């Protein structure tokens, strides 16, 4: 055969080899950056040497494992642990509520949290990049996460602003909400009627802090004090996230740990109060009949869902800065249980502090001033260790003897259950119930400063995760300056947040809290679950985890991801939709004339705004699906991570340095190329390989990443 003919044949072979390798690598499973190797076909079945990717691929990384864990804890442990979980625990049977909560944490919370940690760590992208990679048609998942993060961040930072206002107001003695203001009318001084009808703490919250209007339709203009507090809140958040994890990681050392110091201090102080032991005993006395009610399980599932921050994108963003071989399974279990025990600790504090029997102090005062006779007090009653049963007995005797003048004594029945039922959730717990309890503490300003500083830190940790869920996907996709983009986001968010610092702003906070996150986030998480378990493939995902972690996760995760979690989420979505349909949409408005809250229905424009929040948050899901189905939008393959591109190029380079005739073309140069033998993806039993062709990253879309790295025949010859 002439020499030129041999050269031509060799060029053709190299061209075949190059194109084949490019195709195979483009369709191959995502490579493990440190441990993966390509199994090359042929009778020999030998492996190309392992591919080592430089640790520094240009992506930021956590300074330490502790910093990363604190960031995840700070994001997942938020205000809901303090003012939502205790309320749900009391409402749903005390200790009985902990049982369904713990069960659902095991079968839903930890598996889905583990899933988000794993995909972020494996693909090393934010939420948009991750779901574009797993399934481009469902790339709207990441965009919906970003939208929800934006909505939640707008109103969540307003709550931090409220806490900042109370924090600075706490540096006074007595506390400004400890007594009702006195109104002077000439020579006559009277208590403010609105405060007299409610309470000092309630009046301070609704009138002096929010200066709220009576309806959502009445704007009332901007509340200057709240506007300044919101500005301070956004400045703090901006400074915390402006350098990415380089700055937020350092902030987390304090913001994640300080709340635990405060909670333990409050627990010790609470245990010294009268009636605290009764409150804690009530918490751990389960009402087992409550466990049979579907509503209890639905609320437990919802709390598990939101407590861990699933679907927001912050979990994925934080884990994307990890090393590829980090044990994310350990992280998922650790953070989930820290979150659970934090909720229990906060509930202990709330139950211990809020059931203090202040009426006992009134009775002692009446006894000392001879308003009441000591003969009315049963001999076995000990005021230093007064139980609820002892107080109930005294209350009954005094009410019977002092029948005519009993109303003037101002004593209340103080039934434990009724007292705990007053411990409302949300802002009512933090800014009314707890502030009132602290006015009875010695050195009350100190405790108030500690409490609201704790709320600021809890909110800041969650806001850092929320902002990271917004900035990371955008910074991954576009080459923009991190600092400038972060500052612009915070400025825009501040101006959008002016909606919430009108005098009617707290009603919009309630609206956004009810409608902007609940249903959209649940849909986002179930699509995350389905895209990994059913489209990417649970078996393949388990193999990826084994490559990353160095061990195969427990087989129970296979069934939880594949069947249990999707089913539970479908039931949760159905229950959420049903509740929204049967519950009249509305809000609790503060009626100044009555000095109390009254439920009001949303006007038509506000109702339209509620549904617009849901639609806008979920709109990217169908839009991206349709656009990519009809090839109207890029699948994102041109935005592969630097490390993934380097891996593909190094694969091709290593293959070409080997004897192609032996490893790729077979024994004879003229034979057709043989595809590299992929790793068998085993079933849970480990004995049934599955079809690798159904497991390409883009199996739901049908495109490949081969255009990301194009090699010409000439380049192949030169490298050879």
XYZ file of C-alpha atoms in Angstrom:
720
model
C 0.000 0.000 0.000
C 1.455 3.425 -0.924
C 2.679 5.598 1.901
C 0.220 8.398 1.113
C -2.627 5.900 1.297
C -1.476 4.814 4.776
C -1.361 8.442 5.918
C -4.853 9.051 4.562
C -6.154 5.951 6.315
C -4.507 7.040 9.558
C -6.075 10.514 9.263
C -9.481 8.937 8.736
C -8.934 6.660 11.714
C -7.910 9.598 13.866
C -10.950 11.518 12.657
C -13.158 8.575 13.550
C -11.467 8.248 16.909
C -11.791 11.938 17.721
C -15.424 12.216 16.756
C -16.260 8.971 18.508
C -14.558 10.053 21.707
C -16.244 13.447 21.588
C -19.637 11.829 21.123
C -19.042 9.258 23.799
C -17.789 11.797 26.293
C -20.644 14.115 25.455
C -23.182 11.400 26.228
C -21.279 9.860 29.107
C -22.421 10.324 32.678
C -21.081 13.308 34.640
C -17.534 12.568 35.593
C -16.364 12.480 39.180
C -13.765 15.227 39.316
C -11.316 13.260 41.440
C -12.089 9.563 41.392
C -13.650 8.706 38.041
C -11.946 6.827 35.244
C -13.034 5.848 31.787
C -13.507 2.150 31.183
C -12.432 1.603 27.597
C -13.833 -1.266 25.570
C -12.117 -4.049 23.761
C -11.184 -7.537 24.820
C -8.519 -6.270 27.180
C -11.036 -4.142 29.118
C -8.267 -1.948 30.483
C -8.773 1.439 32.105
C -7.303 4.748 31.222
C -5.429 6.194 34.235
C -7.533 8.201 36.660
C -8.249 11.789 35.744
C -7.136 14.310 38.326
C -8.740 17.716 38.105
C -6.922 20.568 39.816
C -8.574 21.504 43.096
C -8.501 25.157 42.152
C -10.786 25.359 39.144
C -11.581 29.011 39.742
C -14.638 28.363 41.913
C -14.571 29.733 45.481
C -14.384 27.207 48.304
C -15.185 27.160 52.001
C -12.255 27.851 54.297
C -13.207 24.926 56.522
C -15.824 22.242 57.012
C -17.013 23.998 60.172
C -17.674 27.191 58.244
C -19.776 25.280 55.717
C -21.788 23.438 58.397
C -22.459 26.698 60.220
C -23.640 28.267 56.956
C -26.106 25.424 56.343
C -27.263 25.543 59.976
C -27.645 29.319 59.813
C -29.733 29.038 56.665
C -31.994 26.239 57.873
C -32.409 27.439 61.478
C -34.435 30.615 61.260
C -37.271 32.566 62.793
C -39.698 29.707 62.131
C -37.907 27.523 64.676
C -38.615 30.102 67.373
C -42.080 31.401 66.531
C -43.696 28.704 64.387
C -42.645 25.319 65.789
C -43.685 26.019 69.442
C -47.112 27.176 68.255
C -47.601 24.040 66.149
C -46.433 21.880 69.035
C -49.023 23.401 71.378
C -51.781 23.368 68.757
C -51.266 19.762 67.705
C -51.022 17.867 70.956
C -47.745 18.805 72.644
C -45.390 15.848 72.660
C -47.670 13.966 70.242
C -46.714 16.464 67.513
C -43.058 15.519 67.841
C -43.802 11.971 66.669
C -45.206 12.781 63.198
C -42.655 15.573 62.842
C -39.751 13.215 63.524
C -41.150 10.496 61.228
C -41.601 12.964 58.363
C -38.145 14.417 58.999
C -36.712 10.924 58.412
C -38.733 9.984 55.311
C -38.975 13.404 53.630
C -36.670 15.963 55.214
C -33.317 14.195 55.364
C -33.586 12.418 51.953
C -34.545 15.596 50.083
C -31.967 17.662 51.962
C -29.350 15.028 51.093
C -30.483 15.130 47.461
C -30.034 18.900 47.200
C -26.630 18.783 48.904
C -25.475 16.003 46.577
C -26.533 17.571 43.268
C -25.004 20.909 44.222
C -21.733 19.291 45.247
C -21.594 16.991 42.198
C -22.399 19.540 39.502
C -20.830 22.530 41.279
C -23.358 25.039 40.069
C -26.195 27.125 41.492
C -29.823 26.056 41.210
C -30.278 27.158 37.580
C -27.123 25.418 36.353
C -27.852 22.233 38.307
C -31.325 21.651 36.908
C -30.312 22.733 33.404
C -27.727 19.966 33.573
C -29.942 17.255 35.090
C -32.806 17.888 32.669
C -32.877 20.971 30.421
C -36.629 20.745 29.886
C -37.071 21.160 33.624
C -34.509 23.972 33.807
C -37.310 26.238 35.000
C -36.936 24.638 38.428
C -33.876 26.759 39.127
C -35.542 29.906 37.817
C -38.617 29.318 39.992
C -36.322 28.830 43.006
C -34.717 32.151 42.231
C -38.115 33.873 41.936
C -39.271 32.467 45.285
C -35.981 33.527 46.903
C -36.596 37.032 45.623
C -40.137 37.211 46.993
C -39.180 35.747 50.368
C -36.091 37.935 50.699
C -38.190 41.075 50.176
C -40.464 40.526 53.167
C -38.089 38.477 55.343
C -35.700 41.384 55.617
C -38.591 43.592 56.742
C -38.944 41.287 59.771
C -35.231 41.762 60.454
C -35.895 45.508 60.234
C -38.622 45.210 62.868
C -36.201 43.310 65.107
C -33.561 46.021 64.620
C -36.071 48.669 65.704
C -36.967 46.729 68.867
C -33.278 46.047 69.520
C -32.477 49.756 69.703
C -35.648 50.484 71.680
C -34.515 47.947 74.278
C -31.724 50.191 75.580
C -34.164 51.943 77.941
C -35.406 51.359 81.454
C -38.222 50.769 81.857
C -38.842 49.223 78.452
C -41.036 51.496 76.298
C -43.705 48.786 75.966
C -43.937 48.014 79.677
C -46.690 50.576 80.429
C -49.477 52.249 78.529
C -48.873 55.894 77.604
C -50.736 58.573 79.544
C -52.787 61.097 77.602
C -53.193 64.534 79.231
C -56.465 66.365 78.740
C -55.986 69.647 80.520
C -55.506 68.791 84.174
C -56.883 65.271 83.658
C -54.446 62.451 82.887
C -55.966 59.298 81.430
C -54.543 56.079 80.015
C -54.565 55.876 76.223
C -57.940 54.203 75.494
C -56.616 51.976 72.692
C -53.867 50.692 74.981
C -56.204 50.288 77.922
C -58.498 48.043 75.845
C -55.628 45.818 74.681
C -52.246 45.792 76.436
C -49.088 47.857 76.579
C -47.084 45.485 74.363
C -49.904 45.145 71.821
C -50.345 48.908 71.647
C -46.629 49.481 71.208
C -46.515 46.949 68.357
C -49.529 48.090 66.364
C -49.546 51.793 67.080
C -46.042 52.996 67.969
C -44.032 50.554 65.835
C -46.147 49.834 62.779
C -48.683 52.653 63.181
C -50.853 50.329 61.155
C -53.980 51.223 59.223
C -57.293 49.419 59.655
C -57.379 47.900 56.151
C -54.954 46.828 53.462
C -56.608 49.245 51.036
C -55.562 52.225 53.150
C -51.854 52.804 52.519
C -51.248 55.532 55.090
C -47.916 56.479 53.505
C -44.428 55.353 54.474
C -43.563 54.642 58.093
C -40.296 56.549 58.464
C -38.999 54.530 61.429
C -39.605 51.232 59.648
C -38.121 52.564 56.406
C -34.876 53.454 58.177
C -34.846 50.061 59.922
C -35.289 48.315 56.563
C -32.408 50.331 55.110
C -30.155 49.261 57.990
C -31.225 45.639 57.485
C -30.314 45.674 53.792
C -26.961 47.351 54.512
C -26.137 44.566 56.989
C -27.168 41.852 54.513
C -25.206 43.511 51.706
C -22.032 43.676 53.790
C -22.476 40.036 54.786
C -22.797 38.676 51.231
C -20.849 41.188 49.153
C -17.765 38.947 48.915
C -19.745 35.744 48.490
C -18.833 32.915 50.833
C -15.573 34.688 51.669
C -17.552 37.242 53.703
C -20.740 35.340 54.556
C -18.757 32.363 55.867
C -17.062 34.540 58.461
C -20.358 36.137 59.491
C -21.823 32.658 60.058
C -19.350 31.926 62.858
C -21.226 34.434 64.989
C -24.742 34.557 63.541
C -25.156 30.756 63.693
C -23.772 30.217 67.196
C -25.017 33.280 69.085
C -28.740 32.256 69.003
C -27.888 29.067 70.897
C -26.197 31.068 73.647
C -29.311 33.224 73.995
C -31.712 30.265 73.920
C -29.799 28.468 76.657
C -29.716 31.645 78.767
C -33.477 32.077 78.322
C -34.058 28.425 79.187
C -32.132 28.753 82.457
C -33.951 31.997 83.250
C -37.296 30.499 82.290
C -36.820 27.493 84.559
C -36.514 29.895 87.482
C -40.004 31.300 86.827
C -43.096 30.068 88.613
C -45.105 27.681 86.495
C -42.299 26.962 84.029
C -42.050 23.294 84.984
C -45.797 22.906 84.407
C -45.417 24.385 80.944
C -42.596 22.029 79.994
C -44.444 19.040 81.471
C -47.463 20.002 79.383
C -45.293 20.050 76.278
C -44.019 16.518 76.830
C -47.433 15.133 77.791
C -48.668 13.795 74.456
C -52.285 13.888 73.366
C -52.070 10.704 71.345
C -55.513 11.104 69.807
C -54.164 14.130 67.919
C -51.794 11.881 65.966
C -54.771 10.390 64.117
C -55.784 13.742 62.631
C -54.601 14.329 59.026
C -54.216 18.057 59.729
C -51.446 17.337 62.252
C -49.448 15.350 59.695
C -49.970 17.984 57.014
C -48.713 20.776 59.265
C -45.782 18.621 60.397
C -44.830 17.928 56.765
C -45.063 21.624 55.894
C -42.890 22.574 58.862
C -40.272 19.926 57.976
C -40.315 21.194 54.421
C -39.706 24.845 55.245
C -37.498 24.307 58.297
C -34.702 22.840 56.162
C -34.943 25.490 53.432
C -35.704 22.976 50.672
C -36.316 24.377 47.208
C -34.902 27.843 47.860
C -31.619 27.137 46.099
C -29.529 28.227 49.075
C -28.760 24.631 50.071
C -27.583 23.820 46.525
C -25.582 27.043 46.264
C -23.761 26.466 49.558
C -22.928 22.841 48.730
C -21.636 23.783 45.261
C -18.610 25.377 46.943
C -17.621 22.082 48.589
C -14.872 19.696 47.596
C -16.173 16.919 45.386
C -15.380 14.199 47.928
C -17.049 15.923 50.885
C -19.313 13.585 52.876
C -22.593 15.350 52.147
C -24.594 12.480 53.641
C -23.111 13.195 57.057
C -23.837 16.906 56.511
C -27.489 16.227 55.668
C -28.095 14.131 58.774
C -26.147 16.487 61.058
C -27.832 19.717 59.919
C -31.306 18.106 59.954
C -30.935 16.932 63.546
C -29.411 20.238 64.664
C -32.466 21.934 63.191
C -34.812 19.517 64.986
C -33.148 19.921 68.378
C -33.067 23.700 67.929
C -36.847 23.654 67.453
C -37.258 21.596 70.623
C -34.950 23.952 72.543
C -36.923 26.988 71.352
C -40.193 25.281 72.339
C -38.839 24.571 75.826
C -37.938 28.245 76.160
C -41.346 29.456 74.964
C -43.294 27.029 77.182
C -41.128 27.877 80.195
C -41.292 31.662 79.792
C -44.882 32.255 78.698
C -46.712 30.343 81.423
C -45.398 32.324 84.379
C -48.327 32.974 86.717
C -48.341 36.727 87.287
C -51.665 36.471 89.153
C -49.844 34.937 92.138
C -47.973 38.221 92.582
C -51.311 40.084 92.616
C -52.704 37.789 95.318
C -49.590 38.288 97.461
C -50.008 42.040 97.090
C -53.666 41.852 98.161
C -52.715 39.728 101.171
C -50.016 42.169 102.277
C -52.384 45.140 101.920
C -55.171 43.287 103.725
C -57.478 43.443 100.705
C -57.707 39.667 101.036
C -57.659 37.641 104.237
C -55.029 34.967 104.782
C -57.871 32.658 105.774
C -58.814 32.411 102.086
C -55.523 30.703 101.244
C -55.488 26.911 101.726
C -52.773 25.927 104.256
C -50.906 23.628 101.855
C -50.324 26.393 99.267
C -46.687 27.471 98.937
C -46.283 30.672 96.922
C -42.615 29.963 96.202
C -43.587 26.715 94.430
C -47.101 27.467 93.249
C -48.588 24.844 90.932
C -51.421 25.412 88.494
C -53.722 23.203 90.602
C -52.926 25.234 93.731
C -53.686 28.467 91.922
C -56.938 27.058 90.546
C -58.006 26.120 94.072
C -57.190 29.626 95.420
C -58.934 31.242 92.470
C -62.105 29.254 93.141
C -62.178 30.123 96.849
C -61.565 33.855 96.299
C -64.179 34.013 93.523
C -66.766 32.383 95.795
C -66.084 34.550 98.872
C -65.538 37.860 97.044
C -68.454 37.442 94.701
C -69.413 41.119 94.486
C -65.955 42.670 94.398
C -64.164 39.892 92.516
C -64.081 41.720 89.167
C -62.133 44.610 90.728
C -59.309 42.240 91.767
C -58.327 41.650 88.115
C -57.533 37.971 88.623
C -57.716 35.530 85.711
C -58.378 31.773 85.703
C -54.871 31.178 84.307
C -55.643 27.730 82.940
C -52.382 26.399 81.518
C -53.858 25.376 78.182
C -55.504 28.771 77.749
C -52.260 30.535 78.555
C -50.349 28.475 76.032
C -53.046 29.021 73.433
C -52.448 32.749 73.831
C -48.853 32.157 72.761
C -49.651 32.898 69.143
C -47.275 32.235 66.302
C -45.174 34.560 64.202
C -44.886 38.244 64.958
C -47.522 37.968 67.685
C -45.265 35.629 69.652
C -42.052 37.605 69.178
C -43.260 41.195 69.357
C -46.230 40.865 71.741
C -46.200 37.722 73.911
C -42.447 37.458 74.483
C -41.943 41.192 74.951
C -44.644 41.171 77.628
C -42.981 38.258 79.400
C -39.658 40.063 79.427
C -41.117 43.126 81.132
C -41.509 40.970 84.260
C -37.849 39.887 84.255
C -35.332 41.604 86.511
C -32.949 43.608 84.296
C -35.561 43.433 81.536
C -33.618 45.647 79.056
C -30.740 43.145 79.091
C -33.033 40.240 78.215
C -34.807 42.282 75.574
C -31.519 43.272 73.916
C -30.404 39.632 73.924
C -33.710 38.379 72.520
C -33.931 40.787 69.602
C -30.235 40.474 68.821
C -30.884 36.736 68.590
C -33.775 37.341 66.164
C -31.545 39.562 64.031
C -28.903 36.831 63.830
C -31.445 34.104 63.077
C -32.895 36.215 60.292
C -29.464 37.188 58.974
C -28.394 33.548 58.617
C -31.508 32.781 56.592
C -31.118 35.929 54.497
C -27.524 35.038 53.636
C -28.706 31.679 52.312
C -31.572 33.311 50.438
C -29.285 35.890 48.811
C -26.762 33.173 47.925
C -29.609 31.291 46.249
C -30.167 34.377 44.088
C -26.610 35.482 43.332
C -24.869 32.126 42.785
C -26.970 30.952 39.776
C -26.643 34.352 38.107
C -22.899 34.616 38.727
C -22.460 31.073 37.369
C -24.278 31.931 34.156
C -23.007 35.442 33.488
C -19.629 37.088 33.864
C -20.579 40.000 36.089
C -18.685 41.554 38.945
C -19.807 39.880 42.169
C -19.631 42.965 44.390
C -21.428 45.242 41.932
C -24.167 42.699 41.271
C -24.728 42.113 45.006
C -24.984 45.838 45.735
C -27.431 46.321 42.848
C -29.593 43.429 44.101
C -29.756 44.924 47.579
C -30.599 48.409 46.291
C -33.401 47.094 44.060
C -34.704 44.908 46.902
C -34.754 47.862 49.288
C -36.893 49.943 46.940
C -39.218 47.002 46.286
C -39.406 46.479 50.045
C -40.926 49.924 50.526
C -44.241 48.153 49.883
C -43.858 46.532 53.308
C -42.966 49.663 55.295
C -46.123 51.565 54.516
C -48.486 51.819 57.450
C -50.381 48.924 55.859
C -47.135 47.064 55.142
C -47.580 44.278 57.701
C -50.668 43.091 55.786
C -48.526 42.671 52.662
C -45.959 40.744 54.715
C -48.756 38.331 55.644
C -49.839 38.093 52.006
C -46.361 37.287 50.708
C -45.769 34.813 53.532
C -49.004 32.959 52.714
C -48.849 32.933 48.920
C -45.377 33.587 47.487
C -43.586 30.525 48.859
C -45.919 27.736 50.008
C -47.352 26.153 46.878
C -44.561 27.194 44.435
C -41.824 25.756 46.675
C -43.683 22.480 47.104
C -43.998 22.156 43.326
C -40.315 23.022 42.889
C -39.194 20.342 45.351
C -41.364 17.588 43.874
C -39.966 18.403 40.410
C -36.439 18.286 41.851
C -37.224 14.871 43.285
C -38.785 13.586 40.046
C -36.020 14.946 37.792
C -33.324 13.163 39.812
C -35.178 9.957 40.721
C -37.116 9.332 37.515
C -35.373 11.253 34.718
C -31.708 11.302 35.675
C -32.208 7.910 37.311
C -32.063 6.867 40.954
C -29.672 4.018 40.176
C -27.357 6.326 38.355
C -27.600 8.906 41.100
C -26.689 6.251 43.684
C -23.639 5.380 41.573
C -22.643 9.049 41.420
C -22.928 9.236 45.196
C -20.739 6.165 45.570
C -18.132 7.787 43.325
C -18.243 11.013 45.327
C -18.466 9.674 48.859
C -16.384 6.531 48.516
C -19.237 4.393 49.844
C -22.712 3.480 48.703
C -25.472 5.228 50.690
C -27.994 3.100 52.544
C -30.356 1.333 50.170
C -33.359 2.911 51.902
C -32.575 6.168 50.099
C -33.227 4.462 46.756
C -36.829 3.713 47.734
C -37.364 7.008 49.548
C -36.280 9.058 46.512
C -38.011 6.818 44.024
C -41.379 6.302 45.683
C -41.936 7.577 49.221
C -40.870 11.237 48.913
C -42.725 11.917 45.630
C -45.886 10.330 47.021
C -45.705 12.341 50.254
C -45.101 15.552 48.311
C -48.065 14.876 46.017
C -50.284 14.406 49.076
C -48.870 17.617 50.584
C -49.542 19.596 47.396
C -53.089 18.243 47.225
C -53.740 19.142 50.870
C -52.293 22.645 50.333
C -54.493 23.285 47.305
C -57.591 21.988 49.108
C -56.907 24.187 52.129
C -56.401 27.243 49.917
C -59.706 26.459 48.180
C -61.780 26.050 51.353
C -60.121 28.761 53.468
C -61.346 32.268 52.665
C -58.364 34.390 51.589
C -57.921 37.235 53.991
C -55.863 38.793 56.755
C -56.172 39.908 60.373
C -56.535 43.678 60.436
C -56.000 45.816 63.532
C -59.172 47.817 64.182
C -58.195 50.902 66.153
C -61.672 51.609 67.511
C -62.018 48.087 68.918
C -58.321 47.771 69.865
C -58.233 44.228 68.549
C -57.739 42.205 65.383
C -60.567 41.324 63.048
C -60.433 38.987 60.060
C -61.049 40.761 56.754
C -61.293 39.382 53.236
C -58.922 40.674 50.599
C -60.377 43.215 48.172
C -60.431 42.066 44.510
C -57.144 43.776 43.598
C -55.355 42.221 46.578
C -56.841 38.810 45.755
C -55.502 39.166 42.215
C -52.116 40.055 43.692
C -52.170 36.875 45.817
C -52.711 34.633 42.807
C -50.226 36.659 40.744
C -47.521 35.803 43.301
C -48.195 32.087 42.822
C -48.362 32.331 39.035
C -45.221 34.456 38.657
C -43.225 32.142 40.925
C -44.292 29.040 38.950
C -44.323 30.594 35.468
C -40.713 29.638 34.549
C -41.595 25.935 34.832
C -43.993 25.704 31.840
C -42.262 28.480 29.879
C -38.847 26.801 29.915
C -40.364 23.376 29.258
C -42.240 24.585 26.164
C -39.347 26.724 24.908
C -36.876 23.832 25.074
C -39.343 21.285 23.750
C -39.656 23.349 20.568
C -35.943 24.301 20.533
C -36.698 27.967 21.177
C -34.147 28.216 23.993
C -30.588 27.012 24.454
C -30.232 23.982 26.716
C -27.415 25.665 28.632
C -24.670 23.355 27.361
C -22.526 26.373 26.518
C -22.425 27.193 30.231
C -20.730 24.057 31.507
C -18.512 24.571 34.490
C -14.816 25.126 33.875
C -13.925 21.948 35.748
C -16.311 19.867 33.640
C -14.865 21.241 30.381
C -11.321 20.576 31.608
C -12.279 17.034 32.506
C -13.699 16.368 29.035
C -10.620 17.770 27.310
C -8.273 15.792 29.550
C -10.254 12.608 28.844
C -9.748 13.083 25.118
C -6.077 13.922 25.523
C -5.442 10.817 27.637
C -7.249 8.576 25.194
C -5.245 9.868 22.254
C -1.964 9.244 24.058
C -2.799 5.532 24.308
C -2.604 2.981 21.540
C -5.901 3.699 19.753
C -5.636 0.505 17.717
C -5.627 -1.515 20.961
C -8.020 0.383 23.182
C -10.548 1.968 20.833
C -10.435 0.445 17.355
C -9.933 -3.117 18.563
C -7.179 -5.505 17.461
C -7.096 -4.244 13.881
C -6.966 -0.601 12.779
C -9.644 -1.140 10.196
C -12.324 -2.221 12.665
C -15.120 0.094 13.666
C -14.730 2.000 16.915
C -16.016 0.270 20.019
C -17.827 2.337 22.616
C -16.193 2.663 25.976
C -17.674 0.223 28.429
C -19.577 2.199 30.983
C -19.860 1.299 34.627
C -22.891 -0.883 35.210
C -25.563 0.960 37.137
C -26.733 -1.610 39.604
C -30.177 -1.957 41.015
C -30.600 -1.826 44.781
C -29.857 -5.528 44.879
C -26.635 -4.864 43.056
C -26.988 -7.638 40.482
C -28.907 -6.147 37.574
C -27.157 -3.609 35.372
C -29.472 -1.139 33.763
C -29.414 0.318 30.295
C -26.903 3.185 30.294
C -28.433 4.699 27.187
C -31.460 5.790 29.199
C -29.317 7.648 31.679
C -27.722 10.421 29.697
C -27.840 13.747 31.509
C -30.161 15.081 28.852
C -32.298 12.028 28.286
C -35.417 14.121 28.692
C -34.300 16.528 26.002
C -32.268 14.545 23.524
C -29.261 16.820 23.037
C -25.647 16.394 23.995
C -22.694 18.453 25.074
C -20.515 17.489 22.141
C -20.385 21.032 20.822
C -18.854 22.235 24.042
C -15.451 20.820 23.038
C -14.819 20.599 19.319
C -11.583 18.939 18.099
C -10.580 18.845 14.468
C -8.651 16.051 12.750
C -5.688 18.355 12.250
C -5.540 19.088 15.963
C -5.635 15.354 16.662
C -2.714 14.679 14.355
C -0.733 17.499 15.888
C -1.349 16.221 19.410
C -0.477 12.683 18.318
